[in-house]
XYZ file of C-alpha atoms in Angstrom:
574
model
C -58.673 27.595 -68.749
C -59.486 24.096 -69.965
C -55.065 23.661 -69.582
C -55.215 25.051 -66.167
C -56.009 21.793 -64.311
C -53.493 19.766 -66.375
C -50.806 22.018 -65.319
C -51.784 21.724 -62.147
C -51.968 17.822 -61.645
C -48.076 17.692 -63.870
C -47.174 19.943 -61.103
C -48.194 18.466 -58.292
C -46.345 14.843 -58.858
C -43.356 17.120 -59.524
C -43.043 18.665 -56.273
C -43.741 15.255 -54.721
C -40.949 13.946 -56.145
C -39.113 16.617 -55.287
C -39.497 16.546 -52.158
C -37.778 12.834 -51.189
C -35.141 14.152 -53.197
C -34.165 16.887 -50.496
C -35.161 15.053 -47.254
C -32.929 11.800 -48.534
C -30.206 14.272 -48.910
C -30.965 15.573 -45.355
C -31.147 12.189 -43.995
C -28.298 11.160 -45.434
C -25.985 14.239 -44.481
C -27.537 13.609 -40.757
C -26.707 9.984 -40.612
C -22.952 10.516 -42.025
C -22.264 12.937 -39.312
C -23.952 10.899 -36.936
C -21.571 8.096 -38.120
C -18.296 10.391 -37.873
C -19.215 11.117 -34.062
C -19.685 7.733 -32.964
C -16.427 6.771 -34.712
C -14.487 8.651 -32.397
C -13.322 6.222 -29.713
C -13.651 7.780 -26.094
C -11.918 6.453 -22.587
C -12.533 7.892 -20.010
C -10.464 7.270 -16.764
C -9.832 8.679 -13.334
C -7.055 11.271 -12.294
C -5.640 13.106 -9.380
C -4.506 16.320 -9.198
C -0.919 16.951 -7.860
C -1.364 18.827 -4.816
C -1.235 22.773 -5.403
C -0.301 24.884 -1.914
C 1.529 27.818 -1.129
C 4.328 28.035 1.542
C 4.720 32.358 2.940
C 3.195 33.328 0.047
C 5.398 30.802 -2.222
C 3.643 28.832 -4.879
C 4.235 25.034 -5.122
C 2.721 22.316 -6.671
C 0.684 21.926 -9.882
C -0.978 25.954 -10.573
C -3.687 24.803 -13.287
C -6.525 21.690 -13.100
C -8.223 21.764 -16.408
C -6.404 19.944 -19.828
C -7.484 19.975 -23.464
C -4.417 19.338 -25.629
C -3.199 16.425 -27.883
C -1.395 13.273 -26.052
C 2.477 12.972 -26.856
C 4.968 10.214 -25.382
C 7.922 12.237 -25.129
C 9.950 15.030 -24.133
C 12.192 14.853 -27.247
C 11.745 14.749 -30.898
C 12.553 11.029 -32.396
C 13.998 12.585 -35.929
C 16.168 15.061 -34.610
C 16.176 13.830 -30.593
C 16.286 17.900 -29.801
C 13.758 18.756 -27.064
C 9.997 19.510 -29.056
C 7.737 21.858 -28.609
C 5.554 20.608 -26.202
C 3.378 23.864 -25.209
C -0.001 22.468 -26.693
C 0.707 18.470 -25.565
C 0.088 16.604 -22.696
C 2.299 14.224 -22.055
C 1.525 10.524 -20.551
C 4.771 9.055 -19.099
C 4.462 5.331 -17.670
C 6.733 5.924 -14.089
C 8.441 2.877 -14.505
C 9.982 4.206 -17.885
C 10.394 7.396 -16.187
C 14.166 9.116 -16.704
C 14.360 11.166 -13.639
C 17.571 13.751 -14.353
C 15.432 14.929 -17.707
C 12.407 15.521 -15.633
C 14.616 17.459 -13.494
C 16.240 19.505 -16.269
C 13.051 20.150 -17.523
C 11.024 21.401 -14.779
C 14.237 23.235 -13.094
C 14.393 24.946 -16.798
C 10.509 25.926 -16.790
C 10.152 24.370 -20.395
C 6.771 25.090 -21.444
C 4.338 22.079 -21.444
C 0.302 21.415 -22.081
C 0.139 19.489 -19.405
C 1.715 15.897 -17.497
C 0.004 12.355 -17.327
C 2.294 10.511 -14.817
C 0.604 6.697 -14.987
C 1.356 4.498 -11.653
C 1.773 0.618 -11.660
C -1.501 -1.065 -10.808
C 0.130 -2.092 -7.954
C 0.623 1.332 -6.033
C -3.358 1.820 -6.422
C -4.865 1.623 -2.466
C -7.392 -0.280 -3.758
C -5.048 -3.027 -5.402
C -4.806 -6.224 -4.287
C -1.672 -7.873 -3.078
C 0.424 -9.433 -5.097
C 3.692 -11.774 -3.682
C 6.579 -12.955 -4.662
C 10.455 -11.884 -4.131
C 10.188 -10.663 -7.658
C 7.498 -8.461 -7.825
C 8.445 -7.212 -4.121
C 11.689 -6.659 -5.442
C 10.260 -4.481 -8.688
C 8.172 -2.841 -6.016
C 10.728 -1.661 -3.758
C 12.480 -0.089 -6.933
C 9.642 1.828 -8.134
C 8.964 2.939 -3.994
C 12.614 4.712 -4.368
C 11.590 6.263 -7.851
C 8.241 7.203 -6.522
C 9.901 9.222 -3.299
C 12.374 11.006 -5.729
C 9.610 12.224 -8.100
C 7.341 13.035 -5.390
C 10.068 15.061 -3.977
C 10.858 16.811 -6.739
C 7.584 17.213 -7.675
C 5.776 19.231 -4.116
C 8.846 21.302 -4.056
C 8.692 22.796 -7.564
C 6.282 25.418 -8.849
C 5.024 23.774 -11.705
C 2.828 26.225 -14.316
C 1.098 23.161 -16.133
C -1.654 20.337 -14.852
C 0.148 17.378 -13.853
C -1.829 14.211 -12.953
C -1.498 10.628 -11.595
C -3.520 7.770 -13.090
C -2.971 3.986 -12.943
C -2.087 1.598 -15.558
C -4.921 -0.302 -17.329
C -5.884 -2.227 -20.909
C -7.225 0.755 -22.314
C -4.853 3.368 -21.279
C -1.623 1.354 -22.158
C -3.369 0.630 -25.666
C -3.676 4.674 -26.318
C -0.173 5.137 -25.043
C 1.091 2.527 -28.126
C -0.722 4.512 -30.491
C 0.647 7.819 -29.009
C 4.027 5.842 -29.123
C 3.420 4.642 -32.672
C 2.617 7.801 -33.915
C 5.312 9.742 -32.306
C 7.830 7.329 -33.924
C 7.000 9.010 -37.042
C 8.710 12.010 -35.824
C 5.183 14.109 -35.952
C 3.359 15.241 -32.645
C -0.612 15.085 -32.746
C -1.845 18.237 -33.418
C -5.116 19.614 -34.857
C -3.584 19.330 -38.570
C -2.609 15.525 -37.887
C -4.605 14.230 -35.651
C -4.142 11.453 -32.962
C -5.794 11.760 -29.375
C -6.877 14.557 -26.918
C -7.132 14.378 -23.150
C -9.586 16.524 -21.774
C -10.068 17.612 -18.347
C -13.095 19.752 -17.813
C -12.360 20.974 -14.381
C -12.860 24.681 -12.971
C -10.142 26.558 -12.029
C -8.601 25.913 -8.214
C -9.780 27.748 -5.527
C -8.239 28.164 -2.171
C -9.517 26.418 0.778
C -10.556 28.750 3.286
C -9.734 28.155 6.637
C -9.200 24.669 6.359
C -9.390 23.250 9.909
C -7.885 20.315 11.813
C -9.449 18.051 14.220
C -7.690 16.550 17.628
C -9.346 13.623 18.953
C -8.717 12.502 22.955
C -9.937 9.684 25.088
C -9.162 9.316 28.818
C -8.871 5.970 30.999
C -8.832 6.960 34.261
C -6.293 5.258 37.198
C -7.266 3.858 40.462
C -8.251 6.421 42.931
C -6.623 6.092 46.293
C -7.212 9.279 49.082
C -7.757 11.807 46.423
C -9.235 12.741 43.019
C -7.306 10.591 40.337
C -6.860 13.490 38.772
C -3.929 14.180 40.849
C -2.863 10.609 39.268
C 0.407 10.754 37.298
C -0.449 10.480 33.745
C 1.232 8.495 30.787
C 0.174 9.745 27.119
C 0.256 7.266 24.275
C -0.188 10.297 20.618
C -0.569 9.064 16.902
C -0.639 12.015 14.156
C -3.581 10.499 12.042
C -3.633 12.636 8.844
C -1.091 12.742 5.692
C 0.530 15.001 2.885
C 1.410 13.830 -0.467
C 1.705 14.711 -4.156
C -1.463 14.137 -4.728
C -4.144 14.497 -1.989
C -6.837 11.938 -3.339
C -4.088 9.154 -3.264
C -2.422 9.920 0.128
C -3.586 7.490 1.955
C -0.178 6.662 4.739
C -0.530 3.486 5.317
C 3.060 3.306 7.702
C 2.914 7.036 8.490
C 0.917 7.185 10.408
C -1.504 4.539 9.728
C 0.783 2.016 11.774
C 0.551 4.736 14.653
C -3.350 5.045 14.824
C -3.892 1.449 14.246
C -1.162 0.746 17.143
C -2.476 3.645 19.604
C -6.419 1.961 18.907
C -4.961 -2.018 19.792
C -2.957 -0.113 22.792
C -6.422 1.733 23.701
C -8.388 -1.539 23.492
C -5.696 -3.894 25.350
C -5.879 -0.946 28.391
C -9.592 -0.808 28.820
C -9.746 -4.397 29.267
C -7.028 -3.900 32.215
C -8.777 -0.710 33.101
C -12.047 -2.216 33.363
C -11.523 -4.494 36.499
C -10.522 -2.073 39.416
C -8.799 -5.145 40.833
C -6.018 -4.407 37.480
C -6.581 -0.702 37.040
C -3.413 0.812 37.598
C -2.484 4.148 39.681
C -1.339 5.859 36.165
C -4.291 7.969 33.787
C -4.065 7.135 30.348
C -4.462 9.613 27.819
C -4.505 8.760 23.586
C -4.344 11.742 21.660
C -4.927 11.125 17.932
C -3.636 14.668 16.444
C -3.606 16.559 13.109
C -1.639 19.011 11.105
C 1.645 16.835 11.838
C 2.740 17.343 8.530
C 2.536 21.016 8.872
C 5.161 21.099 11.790
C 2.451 19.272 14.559
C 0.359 22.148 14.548
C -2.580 19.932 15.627
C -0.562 18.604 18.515
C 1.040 22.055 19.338
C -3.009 23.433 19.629
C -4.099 20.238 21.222
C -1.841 20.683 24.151
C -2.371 24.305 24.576
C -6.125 23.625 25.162
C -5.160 20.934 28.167
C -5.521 22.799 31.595
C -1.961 23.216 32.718
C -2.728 21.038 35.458
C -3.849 18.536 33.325
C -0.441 18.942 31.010
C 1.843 19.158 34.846
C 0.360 15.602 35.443
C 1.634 13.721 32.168
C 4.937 11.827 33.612
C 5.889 11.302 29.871
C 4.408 11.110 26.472
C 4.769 8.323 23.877
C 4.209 9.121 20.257
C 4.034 6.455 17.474
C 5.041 7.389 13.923
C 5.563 4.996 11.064
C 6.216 1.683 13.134
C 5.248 -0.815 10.545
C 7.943 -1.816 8.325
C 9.339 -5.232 7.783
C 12.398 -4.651 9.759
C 13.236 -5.173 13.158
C 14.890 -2.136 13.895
C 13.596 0.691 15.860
C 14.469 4.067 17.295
C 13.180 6.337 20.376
C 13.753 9.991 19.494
C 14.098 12.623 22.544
C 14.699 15.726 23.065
C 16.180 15.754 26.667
C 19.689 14.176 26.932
C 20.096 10.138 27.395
C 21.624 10.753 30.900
C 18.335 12.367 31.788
C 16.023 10.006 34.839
C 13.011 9.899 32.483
C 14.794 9.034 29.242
C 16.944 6.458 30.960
C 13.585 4.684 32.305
C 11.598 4.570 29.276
C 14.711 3.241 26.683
C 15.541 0.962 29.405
C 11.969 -0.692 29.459
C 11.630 -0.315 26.042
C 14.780 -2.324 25.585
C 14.314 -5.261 27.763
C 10.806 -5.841 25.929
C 12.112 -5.073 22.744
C 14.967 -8.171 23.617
C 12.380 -10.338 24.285
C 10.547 -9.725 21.143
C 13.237 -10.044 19.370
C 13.146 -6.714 18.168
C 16.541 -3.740 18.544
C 15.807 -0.560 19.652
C 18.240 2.019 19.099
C 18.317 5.965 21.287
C 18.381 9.169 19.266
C 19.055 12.594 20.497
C 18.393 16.009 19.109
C 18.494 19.277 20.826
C 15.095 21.346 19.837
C 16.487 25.102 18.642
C 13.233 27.414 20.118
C 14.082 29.646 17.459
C 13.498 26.818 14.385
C 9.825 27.272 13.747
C 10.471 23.369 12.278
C 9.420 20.945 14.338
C 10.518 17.437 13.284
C 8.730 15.297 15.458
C 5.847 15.089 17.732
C 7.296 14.745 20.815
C 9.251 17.570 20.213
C 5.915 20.186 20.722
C 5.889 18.124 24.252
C 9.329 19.050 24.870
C 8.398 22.652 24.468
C 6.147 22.613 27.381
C 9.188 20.906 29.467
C 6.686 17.626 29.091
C 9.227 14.670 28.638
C 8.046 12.930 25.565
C 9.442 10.647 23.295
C 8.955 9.638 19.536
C 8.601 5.274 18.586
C 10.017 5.312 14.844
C 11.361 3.095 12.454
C 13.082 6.041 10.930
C 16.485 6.724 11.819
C 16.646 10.443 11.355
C 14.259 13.113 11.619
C 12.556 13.786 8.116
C 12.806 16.873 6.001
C 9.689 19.137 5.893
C 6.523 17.320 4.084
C 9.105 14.111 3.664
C 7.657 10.682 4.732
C 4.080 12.059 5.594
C 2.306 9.217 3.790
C 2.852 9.910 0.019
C 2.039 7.983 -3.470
C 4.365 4.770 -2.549
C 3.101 4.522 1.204
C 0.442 1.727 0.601
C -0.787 -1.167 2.409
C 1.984 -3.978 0.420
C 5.203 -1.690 2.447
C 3.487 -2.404 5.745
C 3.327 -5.795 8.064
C 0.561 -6.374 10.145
C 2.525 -8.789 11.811
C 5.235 -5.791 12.433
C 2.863 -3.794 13.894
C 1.346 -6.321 15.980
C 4.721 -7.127 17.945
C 4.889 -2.840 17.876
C 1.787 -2.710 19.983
C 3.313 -5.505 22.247
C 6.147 -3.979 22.889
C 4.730 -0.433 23.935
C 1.771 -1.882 25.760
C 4.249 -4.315 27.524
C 6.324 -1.560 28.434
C 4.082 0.737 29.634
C 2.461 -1.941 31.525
C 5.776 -2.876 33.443
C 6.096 0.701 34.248
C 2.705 1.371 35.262
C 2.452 -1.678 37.998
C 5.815 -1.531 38.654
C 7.096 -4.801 37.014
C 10.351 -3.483 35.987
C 13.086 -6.875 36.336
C 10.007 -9.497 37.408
C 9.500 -12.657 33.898
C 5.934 -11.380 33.825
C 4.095 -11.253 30.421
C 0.919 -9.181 30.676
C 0.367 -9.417 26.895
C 0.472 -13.113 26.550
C -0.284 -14.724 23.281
C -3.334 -16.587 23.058
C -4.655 -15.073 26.533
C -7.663 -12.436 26.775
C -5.216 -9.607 26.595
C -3.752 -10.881 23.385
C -2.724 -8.769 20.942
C -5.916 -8.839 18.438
C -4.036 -9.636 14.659
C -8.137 -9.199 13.018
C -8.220 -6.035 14.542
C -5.036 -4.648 13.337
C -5.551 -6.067 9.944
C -8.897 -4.740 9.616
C -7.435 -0.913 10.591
C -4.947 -1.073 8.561
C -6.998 -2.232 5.369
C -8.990 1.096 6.241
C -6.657 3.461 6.882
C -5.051 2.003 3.744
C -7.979 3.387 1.445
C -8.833 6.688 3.142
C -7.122 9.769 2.042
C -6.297 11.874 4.919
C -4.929 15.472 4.072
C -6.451 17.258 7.030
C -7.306 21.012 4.788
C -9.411 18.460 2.539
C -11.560 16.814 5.369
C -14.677 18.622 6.787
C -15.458 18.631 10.656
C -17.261 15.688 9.876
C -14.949 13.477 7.756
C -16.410 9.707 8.150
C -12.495 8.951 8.609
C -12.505 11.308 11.925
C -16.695 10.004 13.059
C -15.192 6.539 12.696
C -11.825 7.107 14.885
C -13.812 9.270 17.243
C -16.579 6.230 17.584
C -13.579 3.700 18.230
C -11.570 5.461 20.656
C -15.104 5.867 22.612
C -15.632 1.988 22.589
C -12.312 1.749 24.761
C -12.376 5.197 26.939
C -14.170 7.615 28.142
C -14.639 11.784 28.049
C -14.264 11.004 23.886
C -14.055 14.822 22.368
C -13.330 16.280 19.553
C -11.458 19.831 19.473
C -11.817 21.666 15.645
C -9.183 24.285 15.125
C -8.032 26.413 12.155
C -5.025 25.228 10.315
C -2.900 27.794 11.272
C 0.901 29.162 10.015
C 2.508 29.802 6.461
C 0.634 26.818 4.382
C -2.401 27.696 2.207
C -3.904 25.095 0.305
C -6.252 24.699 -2.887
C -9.178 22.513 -4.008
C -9.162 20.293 -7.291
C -7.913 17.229 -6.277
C -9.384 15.025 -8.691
C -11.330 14.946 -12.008
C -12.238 12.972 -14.719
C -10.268 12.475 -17.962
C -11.558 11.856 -21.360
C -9.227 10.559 -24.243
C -10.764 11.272 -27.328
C -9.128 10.008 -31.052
C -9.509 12.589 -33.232
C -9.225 12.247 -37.206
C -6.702 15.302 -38.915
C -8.093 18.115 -40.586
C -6.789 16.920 -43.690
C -8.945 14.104 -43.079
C -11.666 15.836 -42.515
C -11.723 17.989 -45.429
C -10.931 15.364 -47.924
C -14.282 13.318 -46.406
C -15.996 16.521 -46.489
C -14.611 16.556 -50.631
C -15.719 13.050 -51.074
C -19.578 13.286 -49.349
C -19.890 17.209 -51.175
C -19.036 15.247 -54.210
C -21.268 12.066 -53.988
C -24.276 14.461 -52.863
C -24.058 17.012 -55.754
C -23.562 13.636 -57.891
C -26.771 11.873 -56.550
C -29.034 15.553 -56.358
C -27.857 15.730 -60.143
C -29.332 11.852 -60.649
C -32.350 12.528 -58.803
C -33.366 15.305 -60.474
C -32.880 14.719 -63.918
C -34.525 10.650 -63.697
C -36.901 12.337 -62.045
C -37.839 15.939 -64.195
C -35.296 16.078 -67.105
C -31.999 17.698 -67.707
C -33.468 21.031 -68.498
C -35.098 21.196 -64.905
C -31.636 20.795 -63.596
C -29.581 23.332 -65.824
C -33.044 25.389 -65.094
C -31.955 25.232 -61.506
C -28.275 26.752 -62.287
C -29.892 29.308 -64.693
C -30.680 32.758 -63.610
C -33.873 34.155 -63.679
C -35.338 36.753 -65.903
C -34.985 40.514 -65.129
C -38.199 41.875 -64.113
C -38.491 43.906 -67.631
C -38.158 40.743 -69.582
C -41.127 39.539 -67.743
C -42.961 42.708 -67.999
C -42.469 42.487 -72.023
């Protein structure tokens, strides 16, 4: 009994020591993992989602959001230059290295792919500042006809993969070296060797359900003589506000249509000035129409003048429509429907011309017969037409675009557009319809006089324009109360009056899908190899430092005790 105590107190200090020995182990395991985690570099960056839609039923577009697959730089492999197998890699191709013909060959041939990284030049971003120079606007123009072809060829494919569009930066073009570097050694990243992952953590797409469209009218009335002047003669002045592009987030049409709205809001605010004074409010109503859907064949305009009373639509003399009027160039075309020899047409090129003349500017005719039966409708003026309203479209293209061509896409940004183009635009269609409206046809009178009150407002434009420049405006992805429509609803009601706002259902064969941006994270990410030979090495150097612990601390024999098996239960009982 008297060895009972003694055992106890040898005991005690034992344990004690004992005890550091497995919570510095613990702390030590904790802190090396701690230590591999934050090694792992992270950048994270924003993407957008190329648009994903359905045409009849047809799929187009990108059909899956979410990534989580090692980076690559390449479609081919560098030792052998035969295509690789790219299912589990997402790819991140600069655009201005971009080979066209093999993207073609490889999307035309299905080739399976983790997913696309298309990276823009800074410059393309809306919210990028300007940069001049001949040589950089000379670069710029390139990459615009690149940009159109791959957009093209990208919203008319059915593409089973996530593609996205980021921007160049520092960070990003340093992980595309390494990608580079590491692809040069004729070995993709995967989980065995490492390199970097892109995650996108994004739930699956979801179609948009009735995705509506908003019309937005303002009315300045004429001079009433005997009668109502609703029994006035009316002139409309329509801009198609919204856009369509390859990706949704990014489509912000600057030129089409931002040029239009901006130009129908100066021709708005020139006219209520006029329109103000009954002493120089003319005998003709004004109506501005600022429409949606005109990607998707007008169908905002087509609703929009269904909902007029007929009355209403047998009092419009003609209709002006504005689409994509701010390019550098002087040139300029006036699309109809009705032949050239027709009254109307003859009137309105005719104005148009001698103002255009004395702007310096050339405006060209173009006719195209509408065919009732072709459920495409190529431009606005063309749903006017099919009321028997004579209406006529004010482009700076030449020909009528293809369906969900020049709609406002990735390379229509605020450095292709001239304020100081769209400022002599609005001069020239407010001077014209001016001259028509009090009857000034032939007389040297300029209405629109520089540096006079009814000036053409160059702050104003600008400031539209930078707006409109930075607002995506894919009508299926804008709610009934969009700040983009509130704003252009508010503005139109600071120049006219009867301001509404009709909401209708996007209507016809196009369905549409949500997911239009997200969030990517680049992790780098050590090989398993490397990972099991560090787990090796720490296994090692812990067993190693136990064994040291232990046997400074108690003695060999404790630690071979610790290996040894104990004693049956009849050994102890004997």
């Amino acid at each position: 009994m008297a060895n009972c105590p003694k055992k106890v107190q040898n005991s005690k200090p034992s344990s004690v020591l004992i005890d550091p020995v497995y919570s510095s182990m613990i702390t030590l395991l904790i802190i090396v993992m701690a230590c591999v985690e934050i090694c792992d570099a992270v950048t994270v960056v924003d993407v957008y989602r190329l648009v994903q839609y359905d045409i009849g039923g047809v799929p187009f577009g990108s059909r899956l959001a979410s990534l989580n697959h090692h980076a690559g730089s390449s479609l081919f492999s560098s030792s052998s230059g035969a295509a690789a197998d790219l299912s589990r890699t997402v790819l991140i191709l600069p655009v201005r290295e971009l080979n066209l013909t093999f993207i073609k060959e490889y999307i035309a041939q299905r080739k399976p792919l983790g997913g696309l990284l298309l990276l823009l030049p800074p410059a393309f971003s809306p919210n990028a500042d300007s940069v001049g120079g001949a040589d950089h606007d000379s670069v710029k123009d390139l990459m615009k006809e690149v940009l159109v072809e791959l957009e093209q060829l990208l919203i008319h494919a059915n593409i089973p993969y996530p593609v996205y569009f980021g921007f160049e930066d520092d960070g990003i073009n340093t992980v595309l070296a390494d990608v580079k570097k590491n692809d040069a050694t004729g070995q993709l990243a995967t989980a065995t060797t490492g390199g970097y992952k892109l995650v996108v953590a994004v739930p699956e797409p979801k179609k948009i359900a009735s995705p509506t469209i908003a019309n937005i009218q303002g009315w300045l009335p004429g001079l009433k003589a005997d009668g109502d002047s609703n029994q006035l003669p009316t002139i409309a002045i329509v801009a198609s506000y919204d856009t369509f592009g390859a990706a949704p987030a990014l489509s912000v049409g600057s030129d089409s249509n931002g040029s239009g709205v901006v130009a129908l809001l100066e021709i708005a605010r020139l006219f209520s000035i006029l329109y103000s004074n009954p002493k120089t409010r003319g005998r003709y109503n004004l109506l501005f129409g600022l429409t949606s859907g005109g990607p998707y064949n007008y169908n905002g305009t087509y609703k929009w003048l269904r909902s007029l009373d007929q009355r209403q639509r047998e009092t419009i003399d003609y209709a002006i429509c504005l689409n994509s009027i701010g390019s550098f160039n002087n040139d300029l075309w006036i699309h109809v429907s009705k032949p050239p020899e027709n009254a109307y047409i003859k009137q309105i090129f005719e104005g148009f011309s001698n103002v255009a003349e004395e702007l310096g500017l050339k405006v060209g005719l173009k006719h195209k017969k509408i065919n009732i039966s072709n459920t495409r409708v190529a431009w606005e003026h063309e749903q006017f037409s099919r009321l028997r309203v004579t209406a006529a479209t004010l482009s700076e293209l030449s020909f009528a675009p293809e369906l969900l061509q020049s709609t406002g896409g990735l390379s229509d940004n605020r450095h292709f557009v001239d304020e100081a183009s769209v400022s002599r635009r609005v001069k020239l269609v407010a001077e014209s319809l001016a001259r028509h409206i009090y009857d000034l046809k032939g007389k040297d009178i300029n209405i629109f006089a520089d540096n006079s009150s009814l000036a053409v407002n160059p702050s104003y434009v600008r400031s539209w324009l930078d707006l409109l420049s930075t607002t995506p405006r894919v009508a299926p992805f804008l709610s009934k109360t969009d700040p983009i429509i509130m704003a252009l609803k508010k503005e139109l009601a600071d120049h006219t009056i009867e301001v509404n706002v009709q909401q209708e259902v996007l209507d016809g064969m196009f369905t549409f899908y949500d997911s239009t941006t997200g969030r990517l994270h680049i992790y780098q990410v050590a090989s398993v190899t490397f990972d099991l030979l560090l787990l090796l090495v720490l296994g090692s150097y812990l067993i190693v430092l136990f064994s040291f612990l232990v046997i400074t601390t108690r003695g060999l024999d404790d630690l071979i005790s610790l290996f040894r098996r104990p004693p049956s239960r009849k050994v102890k009982t004997a």
